[in-house]
XYZ file of C-alpha atoms in Angstrom:
683
model
C -29.092 -73.903 -13.591
C -27.573 -72.659 -16.843
C -30.843 -70.960 -17.725
C -31.020 -69.298 -14.343
C -27.563 -67.859 -14.709
C -28.390 -66.507 -18.144
C -31.518 -64.860 -16.712
C -29.448 -63.309 -13.915
C -27.048 -61.771 -16.419
C -29.959 -60.403 -18.411
C -31.534 -58.799 -15.356
C -28.305 -57.041 -14.382
C -28.606 -54.960 -17.575
C -31.693 -53.121 -16.423
C -31.033 -49.891 -14.418
C -32.525 -46.503 -13.666
C -30.787 -44.065 -16.102
C -31.466 -40.549 -14.771
C -29.807 -38.029 -12.287
C -30.334 -40.606 -9.540
C -29.424 -44.129 -10.691
C -30.855 -47.099 -8.842
C -28.622 -50.094 -9.401
C -29.616 -53.205 -7.511
C -27.652 -56.402 -7.840
C -29.774 -59.412 -8.583
C -30.117 -61.723 -5.641
C -30.001 -65.293 -6.636
C -31.471 -67.855 -4.283
C -30.507 -71.231 -5.513
C -32.724 -73.940 -4.254
C -30.560 -76.915 -3.425
C -31.160 -79.752 -5.778
C -33.851 -78.023 -7.857
C -32.027 -75.084 -9.432
C -34.809 -72.507 -8.832
C -33.740 -68.819 -8.640
C -35.641 -65.825 -7.307
C -34.691 -62.347 -8.591
C -35.612 -58.903 -7.304
C -34.764 -55.493 -8.743
C -36.152 -51.970 -8.900
C -36.498 -49.941 -12.103
C -38.530 -46.971 -13.411
C -38.584 -48.524 -16.836
C -41.613 -50.454 -18.013
C -41.284 -54.092 -17.232
C -40.639 -56.362 -20.122
C -40.502 -60.071 -20.473
C -37.170 -61.680 -20.217
C -36.629 -63.741 -23.330
C -34.095 -66.382 -23.921
C -30.956 -65.128 -25.516
C -29.213 -67.421 -27.980
C -25.496 -67.876 -27.554
C -24.813 -66.419 -30.991
C -26.970 -63.288 -30.396
C -25.070 -59.984 -30.907
C -23.812 -58.439 -27.625
C -25.925 -55.526 -26.444
C -24.469 -52.791 -24.276
C -26.161 -50.148 -22.176
C -24.609 -46.941 -20.779
C -25.145 -46.655 -17.059
C -24.696 -43.269 -15.367
C -23.169 -43.107 -11.905
C -24.195 -40.216 -9.571
C -21.890 -37.240 -9.283
C -20.793 -35.841 -5.908
C -18.599 -32.768 -6.252
C -16.975 -31.939 -2.919
C -18.611 -28.904 -1.316
C -18.963 -27.793 2.276
C -21.306 -25.535 4.188
C -19.883 -22.897 6.588
C -21.654 -20.508 8.952
C -20.556 -17.374 10.793
C -22.235 -14.746 12.976
C -21.285 -11.272 14.216
C -24.343 -10.177 16.207
C -27.865 -11.629 15.888
C -27.158 -12.510 12.277
C -25.934 -15.527 10.323
C -23.989 -15.896 7.102
C -24.050 -19.300 5.396
C -21.540 -19.957 2.628
C -21.230 -22.924 0.282
C -17.595 -23.603 -0.621
C -16.001 -25.985 -3.082
C -13.102 -28.313 -2.329
C -10.752 -25.502 -3.423
C -11.951 -23.386 -0.508
C -13.615 -20.857 -2.793
C -17.247 -19.792 -2.657
C -19.471 -21.693 -5.082
C -21.515 -19.200 -7.066
C -24.066 -19.423 -9.888
C -25.618 -22.489 -8.282
C -28.404 -21.585 -5.842
C -28.790 -23.662 -2.714
C -31.277 -23.984 0.127
C -30.788 -24.478 3.849
C -33.208 -25.424 6.601
C -32.210 -23.899 9.935
C -33.134 -26.321 12.722
C -32.997 -25.334 16.394
C -30.422 -27.316 18.319
C -33.082 -29.175 20.313
C -34.441 -30.747 17.080
C -31.161 -31.828 15.477
C -31.581 -35.407 16.784
C -34.429 -35.867 14.335
C -32.031 -35.956 11.426
C -28.917 -37.238 13.202
C -29.287 -40.835 11.973
C -29.886 -39.754 8.382
C -26.850 -37.466 8.416
C -24.715 -40.228 9.938
C -25.683 -42.698 7.214
C -24.420 -40.296 4.555
C -21.215 -39.839 6.506
C -20.757 -43.611 6.841
C -21.074 -44.110 3.095
C -18.669 -41.244 2.466
C -16.140 -42.950 4.738
C -16.428 -46.198 2.783
C -16.108 -44.344 -0.513
C -12.973 -42.611 0.714
C -11.454 -45.893 1.822
C -12.253 -47.687 -1.409
C -11.153 -44.763 -3.520
C -7.813 -44.691 -1.712
C -7.328 -48.369 -2.454
C -8.214 -47.866 -6.104
C -5.843 -44.921 -6.418
C -3.036 -46.959 -4.889
C -3.466 -49.716 -7.442
C -3.860 -47.747 -10.621
C -0.882 -46.728 -12.750
C -2.895 -44.724 -15.251
C -2.243 -41.031 -14.470
C -4.988 -39.995 -16.840
C -7.676 -41.872 -14.956
C -10.608 -39.653 -14.109
C -11.557 -39.330 -10.479
C -15.021 -40.892 -10.283
C -15.650 -38.881 -7.111
C -15.411 -35.595 -9.003
C -16.218 -36.392 -12.657
C -19.777 -35.735 -13.741
C -21.747 -38.683 -15.054
C -19.003 -41.210 -15.515
C -20.264 -43.844 -17.840
C -19.928 -47.569 -17.366
C -20.826 -50.082 -20.034
C -22.320 -53.284 -18.765
C -22.597 -56.252 -21.064
C -25.941 -58.014 -21.093
C -24.346 -61.262 -22.061
C -21.130 -61.308 -20.140
C -22.796 -60.099 -16.958
C -20.017 -57.587 -16.109
C -20.775 -56.511 -12.543
C -21.056 -52.974 -11.167
C -17.860 -52.048 -9.329
C -17.948 -51.807 -5.528
C -17.122 -48.098 -5.737
C -19.977 -47.434 -8.130
C -22.309 -49.337 -5.865
C -21.284 -47.125 -2.966
C -22.224 -44.029 -4.966
C -25.617 -45.512 -5.505
C -25.819 -46.287 -1.791
C -24.938 -42.656 -1.060
C -27.749 -41.429 -3.283
C -30.177 -43.658 -1.397
C -28.885 -42.214 1.902
C -29.344 -38.668 0.579
C -32.898 -39.456 -0.497
C -33.637 -40.783 2.971
C -32.048 -37.670 4.544
C -34.096 -35.356 2.308
C -37.315 -37.108 3.249
C -36.488 -36.965 6.969
C -35.564 -33.264 6.719
C -38.871 -32.429 5.009
C -40.724 -33.639 8.091
C -38.883 -31.240 10.417
C -40.770 -27.997 11.014
C -38.188 -25.210 10.609
C -37.469 -22.113 8.534
C -36.001 -22.565 5.063
C -33.646 -19.997 3.482
C -32.552 -19.754 -0.135
C -29.594 -18.356 -2.014
C -31.873 -16.399 -4.315
C -29.132 -14.413 -6.062
C -26.954 -17.509 -6.648
C -23.871 -15.894 -5.118
C -23.096 -18.941 -2.968
C -24.077 -17.144 0.240
C -27.161 -16.761 2.393
C -27.306 -13.825 4.826
C -29.941 -13.915 7.577
C -30.575 -10.747 9.592
C -32.366 -10.281 12.906
C -32.290 -13.896 14.024
C -32.644 -15.069 17.603
C -29.273 -15.844 19.188
C -28.495 -19.453 19.990
C -27.309 -22.755 18.548
C -28.713 -24.139 15.305
C -28.166 -26.939 12.822
C -27.854 -25.617 9.279
C -29.051 -28.417 6.983
C -28.356 -28.419 3.285
C -31.386 -29.253 1.157
C -30.545 -31.211 -2.029
C -32.506 -29.786 -4.953
C -33.132 -30.917 -8.488
C -30.822 -29.271 -10.998
C -27.864 -28.665 -8.699
C -24.531 -29.732 -10.078
C -23.008 -30.434 -6.679
C -23.743 -32.066 -3.372
C -22.401 -31.053 0.010
C -19.962 -33.269 1.854
C -21.382 -32.015 5.166
C -25.136 -31.969 4.979
C -25.565 -30.467 8.417
C -23.281 -28.090 10.304
C -23.533 -26.650 13.804
C -23.775 -22.844 13.840
C -24.025 -20.310 16.644
C -25.817 -17.007 16.308
C -24.048 -14.557 18.617
C -25.971 -12.397 21.016
C -23.160 -9.825 21.360
C -20.233 -8.729 19.221
C -16.976 -10.360 20.251
C -14.688 -8.112 18.151
C -13.125 -11.071 16.406
C -12.247 -10.863 12.728
C -14.820 -12.541 10.506
C -13.308 -15.643 8.938
C -15.225 -15.550 5.644
C -15.195 -11.782 5.157
C -13.618 -12.087 1.711
C -16.781 -13.821 0.537
C -18.833 -10.720 1.414
C -16.799 -8.345 -0.714
C -17.910 -7.061 -4.077
C -15.995 -5.424 -6.879
C -14.964 -1.823 -6.411
C -17.286 -0.719 -9.214
C -20.220 -2.588 -7.698
C -19.583 -1.060 -4.277
C -19.568 2.518 -5.538
C -16.452 4.306 -4.311
C -17.548 7.443 -2.492
C -14.089 8.560 -1.358
C -12.400 11.086 -3.558
C -8.728 11.857 -3.804
C -9.223 14.980 -1.690
C -10.296 14.284 1.870
C -12.763 16.417 3.784
C -10.152 18.595 5.479
C -10.470 22.390 5.677
C -7.518 24.175 4.082
C -6.329 26.797 6.546
C -3.163 28.032 4.806
C -0.884 27.237 1.924
C 2.789 27.717 2.774
C 5.169 29.199 0.243
C 8.018 26.979 -0.910
C 11.430 28.058 0.328
C 13.338 25.391 -1.584
C 12.728 24.358 -5.151
C 11.657 20.733 -5.478
C 14.040 18.483 -7.417
C 13.814 14.806 -8.248
C 15.876 12.470 -6.104
C 19.024 11.373 -7.909
C 22.776 10.971 -7.456
C 25.671 12.108 -9.649
C 29.195 10.680 -9.470
C 31.843 13.408 -9.830
C 35.344 12.044 -10.615
C 38.500 13.374 -8.956
C 40.262 16.275 -10.664
C 44.074 16.391 -11.273
C 46.694 18.882 -12.516
C 50.210 18.240 -13.760
C 53.165 19.469 -11.739
C 56.925 19.637 -12.215
C 58.799 16.380 -11.960
C 60.169 16.091 -8.440
C 63.917 16.059 -7.811
C 65.033 13.108 -5.760
C 68.507 13.119 -4.178
C 70.104 11.572 -1.172
C 70.966 13.732 1.824
C 73.591 13.631 4.553
C 73.807 15.470 7.782
C 76.599 17.265 9.603
C 79.679 15.633 11.021
C 79.375 14.496 14.575
C 82.315 13.729 16.793
C 82.536 11.652 19.862
C 85.450 12.452 22.169
C 87.324 9.810 24.023
C 87.287 9.511 27.747
C 90.497 11.431 28.153
C 89.772 13.876 25.354
C 92.757 12.805 23.349
C 90.849 11.097 20.512
C 87.735 11.733 18.382
C 85.777 9.915 15.684
C 82.913 11.194 13.586
C 80.434 10.396 10.737
C 77.737 12.225 8.833
C 74.442 11.935 10.723
C 71.003 10.844 9.468
C 71.752 10.128 5.865
C 68.738 9.547 3.565
C 68.878 7.100 0.648
C 66.320 5.811 -1.876
C 66.267 2.184 -2.925
C 66.081 1.765 -6.676
C 66.403 5.455 -7.536
C 69.534 6.119 -9.559
C 71.503 9.038 -8.239
C 69.784 8.914 -4.913
C 70.734 5.478 -3.679
C 74.222 6.434 -2.370
C 75.942 9.216 -0.492
C 79.610 9.997 0.230
C 80.603 10.557 3.815
C 83.801 11.553 5.495
C 85.082 9.910 8.620
C 87.024 12.039 11.063
C 89.362 10.300 13.490
C 92.241 11.455 15.656
C 94.202 10.000 18.508
C 93.491 6.502 17.273
C 95.893 3.621 17.125
C 95.495 2.850 13.431
C 92.601 3.177 10.862
C 89.020 3.515 12.116
C 86.583 0.670 11.429
C 83.303 1.523 9.688
C 80.488 -1.071 9.973
C 76.756 -1.454 9.132
C 74.192 -3.151 11.382
C 72.622 -5.127 8.486
C 73.058 -5.815 4.852
C 70.631 -3.199 3.486
C 73.484 -0.719 3.015
C 77.073 -1.316 1.993
C 80.204 0.699 2.899
C 83.201 1.266 0.671
C 86.307 3.430 1.125
C 89.237 4.014 3.409
C 90.841 6.666 5.533
C 88.431 9.537 5.766
C 86.445 8.873 2.538
C 83.616 6.359 2.427
C 80.482 5.764 0.365
C 77.189 4.433 1.750
C 75.051 2.645 -0.881
C 71.396 1.440 -0.432
C 70.508 -2.054 -1.435
C 67.064 -3.297 -2.564
C 64.141 -2.944 -0.171
C 60.401 -2.523 -0.753
C 59.657 -0.893 2.579
C 61.455 1.849 4.524
C 64.424 0.606 6.604
C 66.651 2.440 9.143
C 70.300 1.233 9.320
C 72.933 2.046 11.973
C 76.449 2.807 10.636
C 79.253 2.825 13.229
C 82.861 4.213 13.187
C 85.163 2.926 15.940
C 88.874 2.732 16.846
C 91.348 2.076 19.647
C 92.932 4.959 21.520
C 96.543 5.594 20.702
C 97.218 6.452 24.327
C 95.590 3.293 25.576
C 94.812 0.683 22.901
C 92.740 -1.243 25.403
C 90.128 1.482 25.149
C 87.913 2.244 22.099
C 85.737 5.116 21.004
C 82.880 5.040 18.464
C 80.225 7.154 16.733
C 76.949 5.921 15.168
C 74.678 7.509 12.599
C 71.224 6.423 11.353
C 70.753 5.916 7.648
C 67.119 5.927 6.403
C 66.559 3.945 3.239
C 63.239 4.644 1.502
C 61.809 1.489 -0.085
C 60.389 1.222 -3.597
C 56.788 1.222 -2.229
C 57.266 4.593 -0.575
C 54.812 7.153 -1.961
C 56.433 9.838 -4.010
C 55.481 13.329 -2.887
C 55.789 16.825 -4.233
C 57.970 19.410 -2.602
C 55.008 20.638 -0.558
C 54.221 17.121 0.639
C 51.244 16.423 -1.681
C 50.868 12.912 -3.008
C 51.868 12.479 -6.614
C 50.101 10.434 -9.309
C 51.479 9.097 -12.576
C 48.176 9.686 -14.445
C 44.731 11.346 -14.130
C 43.146 8.020 -13.191
C 44.593 8.303 -9.713
C 47.478 5.817 -9.970
C 49.812 6.620 -7.058
C 53.464 7.481 -7.796
C 56.160 5.653 -5.782
C 59.911 5.787 -5.600
C 59.931 2.460 -7.331
C 58.513 3.995 -10.552
C 60.379 7.292 -10.316
C 61.290 8.717 -13.672
C 63.188 12.043 -13.760
C 61.647 12.862 -17.133
C 58.163 11.482 -16.404
C 54.867 13.380 -15.909
C 53.403 13.664 -12.423
C 50.068 14.978 -11.124
C 48.544 16.200 -7.908
C 44.814 15.823 -6.997
C 42.958 19.127 -6.951
C 39.600 17.644 -5.849
C 38.573 14.244 -4.555
C 35.928 12.138 -6.271
C 32.481 12.631 -4.768
C 28.868 11.560 -4.978
C 26.634 14.571 -5.457
C 23.078 14.234 -4.159
C 19.878 15.929 -5.232
C 16.384 15.848 -3.717
C 15.384 13.499 -0.890
C 18.149 11.118 0.179
C 18.707 8.637 2.980
C 22.361 8.372 3.997
C 23.550 6.193 6.880
C 20.011 5.946 8.231
C 19.320 9.708 8.171
C 17.166 11.680 5.740
C 18.360 14.823 3.961
C 17.153 17.145 1.258
C 19.647 18.457 -1.310
C 18.755 21.478 -3.434
C 19.258 21.852 -7.189
C 22.938 22.631 -6.614
C 23.525 19.524 -4.531
C 23.715 21.361 -1.199
C 22.124 20.110 2.032
C 19.334 22.341 3.298
C 19.176 23.227 6.982
C 16.707 24.881 9.339
C 12.966 25.223 8.584
C 12.163 24.725 4.916
C 8.964 24.450 2.858
C 9.226 21.893 0.051
C 6.209 21.187 -2.173
C 3.968 22.957 0.297
C 5.193 20.881 3.239
C 7.119 22.270 6.169
C 10.210 20.445 7.412
C 12.800 21.021 10.094
C 16.430 20.164 9.380
C 19.340 20.218 11.821
C 22.539 22.206 11.275
C 24.015 19.048 9.745
C 21.091 18.733 7.327
C 19.390 15.795 9.093
C 15.574 15.789 8.923
C 14.410 16.166 12.509
C 11.089 14.285 12.268
C 10.840 10.532 12.725
C 9.333 9.960 9.313
C 7.920 11.529 6.180
C 5.264 9.654 4.259
C 2.238 9.551 2.030
C -1.182 7.911 1.951
C -2.409 6.465 -1.310
C -5.296 4.650 -2.926
C -6.520 3.835 -6.407
C -6.766 7.578 -7.050
C -2.967 7.765 -7.422
C -3.029 5.265 -10.272
C 0.045 3.150 -10.948
C 2.830 4.190 -8.569
C 6.515 3.644 -9.332
C 7.583 2.673 -5.824
C 11.248 2.456 -6.777
C 11.101 6.232 -7.301
C 8.692 7.068 -4.485
C 10.871 5.244 -1.960
C 13.621 7.829 -2.502
C 11.409 10.533 -0.981
C 9.284 8.768 1.639
C 9.940 6.513 4.579
C 6.376 5.227 5.053
C 3.060 4.894 3.260
C -0.484 4.399 4.560
C -2.312 2.458 1.846
C -6.077 2.189 1.445
C -6.938 -1.493 1.633
C -10.706 -1.171 1.183
C -13.860 0.849 1.570
C -17.579 0.591 2.158
C -19.226 2.084 -0.865
C -22.431 3.911 -1.580
C -24.190 0.561 -2.094
C -23.373 -0.399 1.477
C -21.137 -3.237 0.317
C -17.463 -3.564 1.210
C -14.769 -3.801 -1.428
C -11.005 -4.065 -1.740
C -9.170 -1.081 -3.214
C -8.272 -2.137 -6.797
C -4.670 -0.936 -6.345
C -4.087 -2.342 -2.862
C -2.189 -5.486 -3.838
C -0.021 -3.541 -6.277
C 0.684 -0.783 -3.735
C 1.501 -2.897 -0.685
C 3.777 -5.226 -2.646
C 5.514 -2.333 -4.391
C 6.056 -0.354 -1.188
C 7.409 -3.322 0.749
C 9.698 -4.386 -2.081
C 11.318 -0.948 -2.006
C 11.866 -0.695 1.742
C 8.938 1.608 2.565
C 7.260 1.016 5.932
C 3.569 0.280 5.458
C 0.290 0.857 7.284
C -3.243 0.688 5.865
C -6.554 2.477 6.211
C -10.164 1.509 5.510
C -12.614 4.179 4.365
C -15.583 3.559 6.623
C -19.281 4.186 6.223
C -20.105 1.822 9.077
C -23.349 2.738 10.791
C -23.026 0.253 13.646
C -20.471 -1.911 15.424
C -21.235 -5.021 13.365
C -20.372 -3.196 10.153
C -17.202 -1.869 11.780
C -16.187 -5.461 12.589
C -16.754 -6.389 8.942
C -14.563 -3.500 7.778
C -11.818 -4.380 10.240
C -12.052 -8.035 9.208
C -11.474 -7.154 5.563
C -8.499 -4.956 6.503
C -6.963 -7.735 8.593
C -7.585 -10.316 5.879
C -5.920 -8.138 3.265
C -2.783 -7.224 5.230
C -2.354 -10.815 6.433
C -2.407 -11.953 2.832
C 0.703 -9.854 2.194
C 2.715 -10.621 5.308
C 1.304 -7.987 7.672
C 2.237 -4.343 8.241
C 4.564 -2.555 10.667
C 2.387 0.555 11.057
C -1.217 0.585 12.361
C -4.426 -0.342 10.551
C -6.590 2.819 10.601
C -10.318 3.394 10.300
C -10.963 6.502 8.204
C -13.817 8.445 9.852
C -14.938 11.353 7.727
C -18.151 10.379 5.909
C -21.035 12.809 6.409
C -23.589 9.998 6.772
C -21.983 9.030 10.062
C -22.794 12.491 11.404
C -26.437 11.332 11.701
C -25.262 9.057 14.523
C -24.628 10.139 18.078
C -21.074 10.770 19.194
C -21.280 7.699 21.411
C -22.295 5.588 18.398
C -19.405 6.947 16.333
C -16.991 6.219 19.178
C -18.386 2.679 19.415
C -17.735 2.186 15.695
C -14.127 3.342 16.086
C -13.511 1.068 19.044
C -15.227 -1.947 17.439
C -12.935 -1.553 14.429
C -9.791 -1.051 16.512
C -10.491 -3.873 18.969
C -11.085 -6.309 16.110
C -7.761 -5.249 14.582
C -5.934 -5.514 17.912
C -7.439 -8.930 18.647
C -5.968 -10.039 15.320
C -2.464 -9.077 16.424
C -2.090 -5.693 14.704
C -1.885 -2.143 16.046
C -4.893 0.024 15.299
C -5.746 3.682 14.906
C -8.267 6.253 13.696
C -7.896 8.864 10.971
C -9.976 12.037 11.087
C -9.551 15.727 10.460
C -9.099 18.255 13.246
C -12.812 19.143 13.243
C -13.945 15.533 13.631
C -11.408 14.777 16.345
C -12.424 17.891 18.237
C -16.215 17.914 17.793
C -17.482 14.508 16.616
C -15.260 11.913 18.279
C -13.805 11.322 21.749
C -10.162 10.370 21.075
C -9.152 10.999 24.693
C -11.163 7.898 25.625
C -9.610 5.614 23.027
C -6.652 4.541 25.108
C -3.619 3.230 23.284
C -4.806 3.437 19.684
C -2.932 5.633 17.213
C -4.345 9.045 16.241
C -3.821 10.322 12.720
C -4.946 13.941 12.349
C -5.522 15.819 9.107
C -5.010 19.580 9.065
C -3.682 21.327 5.977
C -1.634 24.037 7.555
C 1.906 25.208 8.156
C 1.587 23.776 11.647
C -0.817 21.413 13.410
C -3.033 23.230 15.921
C -4.926 20.174 17.129
C -4.554 20.113 20.924
C -5.024 16.416 21.466
C -2.517 13.604 21.226
C -1.587 12.506 17.700
C 1.021 10.283 16.068
C 0.769 11.273 12.399
C -0.057 14.667 10.922
C -1.437 14.864 7.389
C -0.601 18.419 6.360
C -1.213 18.563 2.616
C -3.210 16.956 -0.162
C -1.216 18.591 -2.942
C 2.172 16.988 -2.541
C 4.387 15.926 -5.429
C 6.414 12.761 -5.032
C 8.664 11.025 -7.583
C 6.926 8.065 -9.179
C 3.391 9.407 -8.537
C 1.464 11.312 -11.171
C -0.677 14.134 -9.775
C -1.216 15.183 -6.175
C -0.740 12.992 -3.144
C -1.367 13.446 0.596
C 1.734 14.254 2.672
C 2.282 13.182 6.263
C 4.774 13.559 9.087
C 5.036 10.851 11.725
C 6.174 11.228 15.304
C 6.589 7.588 16.303
C-alpha cells in the first residue's frame, strides 16, 4: 500500500503545460485486502516509466499553469436590417486590439448548442461560489485574483503530493466545457463574422431581420474569454427611433472623422448693419460717495410764545412758553428759561412735569426747564396750575409740550441735509456734537457703474463706454437689439453657438454677455464616421458652471434615417453624460451632399433625428438657413420641434415659424478669440 501511495503522488506531478492545461486527479482504486491500485491520467507529454523514488531523493517541483479567463461580454444592437456586435471587458469598455469571431445562428438552431453553453455557465457559477468563499477567508489584501490574473502558477511537489486546489480544478473543468462548446459550434452550419480590424466591434450590414444567437468563437492567441458565449440578438426590420445604447463605441476621433464643418456656416450674407453703439467689455466700477465740508451747525434750544388760559369767570389767567425744544447732552442747548404768567390766583402757581426727562427750577414767574439724558426723542408735558382767588375750589391750568432730542438724533445742516463727521460717511448725531468740529454733507451717493452687457435683477442691459444705459434700437457688434425706455433688452435671450473652431472659451467672461449657448456636440465627418467635438466637454461644463443656458447641435451628413438615429444617439449620449440640457438638441442640416436626396428623404432624416431625441426625453429641433428652410425642407410638417433659422441680416425675413434667429457669424464676445455666431431667441 505504501508503494501505491508513492506512485499516486508521482503521477499527480504530470500535467499538460500549455494554454489549455489538462489536470486530472489520479483515481485510486484500492482492492480490499490486496492493495492493488489502478491509475488513469491524460497528458500530451511522452509517457515515461514511473521509477521508485527513495525517501532521501531531492524534492522536484514543476510549475503548473492554470487557464486564464478575463471577464468579457458580447453585446448586440440593431437599428434597421443591420447588426453591431461589441466585445466589452468587465469595466464596460470596448475591448480593442484583440480580434474576435462570432457565428450567427438563426434562432431555430440555437438548441443545438444550448447544452454546451449551459455547461460553461454551470462551471462559471461554481467558480463564482468558490471564489466568494475564498475571498471571504483570505486576509491577504495583495492576493491576486486567480479569475483575472494571467497564467497563475502553482507549484506541486512530486514527493509531498500537494493537491490541485478545488478552484484550480474548476478552471480546468471550464476549459474542457469550452472545448466541448467549440466542437459543437463547429458542427452548426451558419455564417461566421470576424473583427478584422481588431477594434472590438463587428458591423454587419444588409442582414435579414429576425432573431439570432450570436455565438463567440474561442480562437488560439486570444488573451480573453467571454463570460457569455452566446447572446440573443434581434435584427430590426424597421427603425424604432430609439437611441442606440452602444453608440459611443462607434465613434472615432475628430481627426479620423474628418471635420467638414467650418467656422462659417453656409448662410448668404444679405446685409451688414452699421454699429450704433461702440462695443465695450462687460465690467463694473465702484464709485465711492463724494462729500464736502460745511460750516459747523449752531445748536440752541428754542421756546415758543406765551399762552394764557383764562378761568371760567375770566378773572384769572395762567400761561407758559409753548413747544420748547431741548437737546439731550448738548451743552448750551439742553435748557431753556421760561416765564410763567398768572393772575387772579390764590397763591403761587404750581409748575409740574409729566415725567422725569425734564426738570423744573424757579419760582414766581421765572423758571428753567432742563433736559435730562435720553438716547431717543421724547416729548414731555409741562403744566402750570393754580386755584382761583375768587373761588379757591376752582383751578385753572395751562400745558406746553417740550420736545427733547435724544443723543441718537441725526444732526442736520440748516437746510435739512444730513451731516457726517468724516468723508467715510460716518453720520453726525447730537450725541457727538462739537461746536468746533468739522462736518460734511454728501454731494453724491456711492454707486456701481456698469459697462457692456449686464444682467441686473433678472433683466439684461447694455451700458455704453460712459456707463449709460442704451435704449431703443441699437446695433452692437453687427447685431441689432431692441431696448425699452428703461434700458431692458426686449428679446427673451441673446446667445451664441460654438464648436471647436472657437478654441478655448473663457466662459466666466462670455457669461456676462450671453444668456444661452448652442454647443456642437458632434459631427459626421468626410469619412462617414461620427465623432464628438473635441471641445464639447470643456464647453458644456464651462457654460453650465457660469449660469449659461445650454442646447446642443449635431452637424449632420446623414444620408438615411438609420444614420440620423446614430447621430441623435451620440447627441443624447453626450448631453446625458453632463446632466442634460435645458434647450433643444438640434440637427444641423446644411451639407451639400444631402441635396442629392429628395426633399422627402431630407425631411425623414430630420424627423428620425428629432424623434430619437424626443424619445430620449429631450426637446429637439432643426437648424438650417433661410434658403434650406424655404426650398429644401418642409418645416411646416415638423409639428412641435424647434426651428432655428440662419439669416445674416438686420432683420429676419423668413416667413415660417422660428424660435431662434442666427443673424451674424462675425460677433465679438468677451472670453472668445475671433468671430462667433450670434443668435436671438424668442422662447
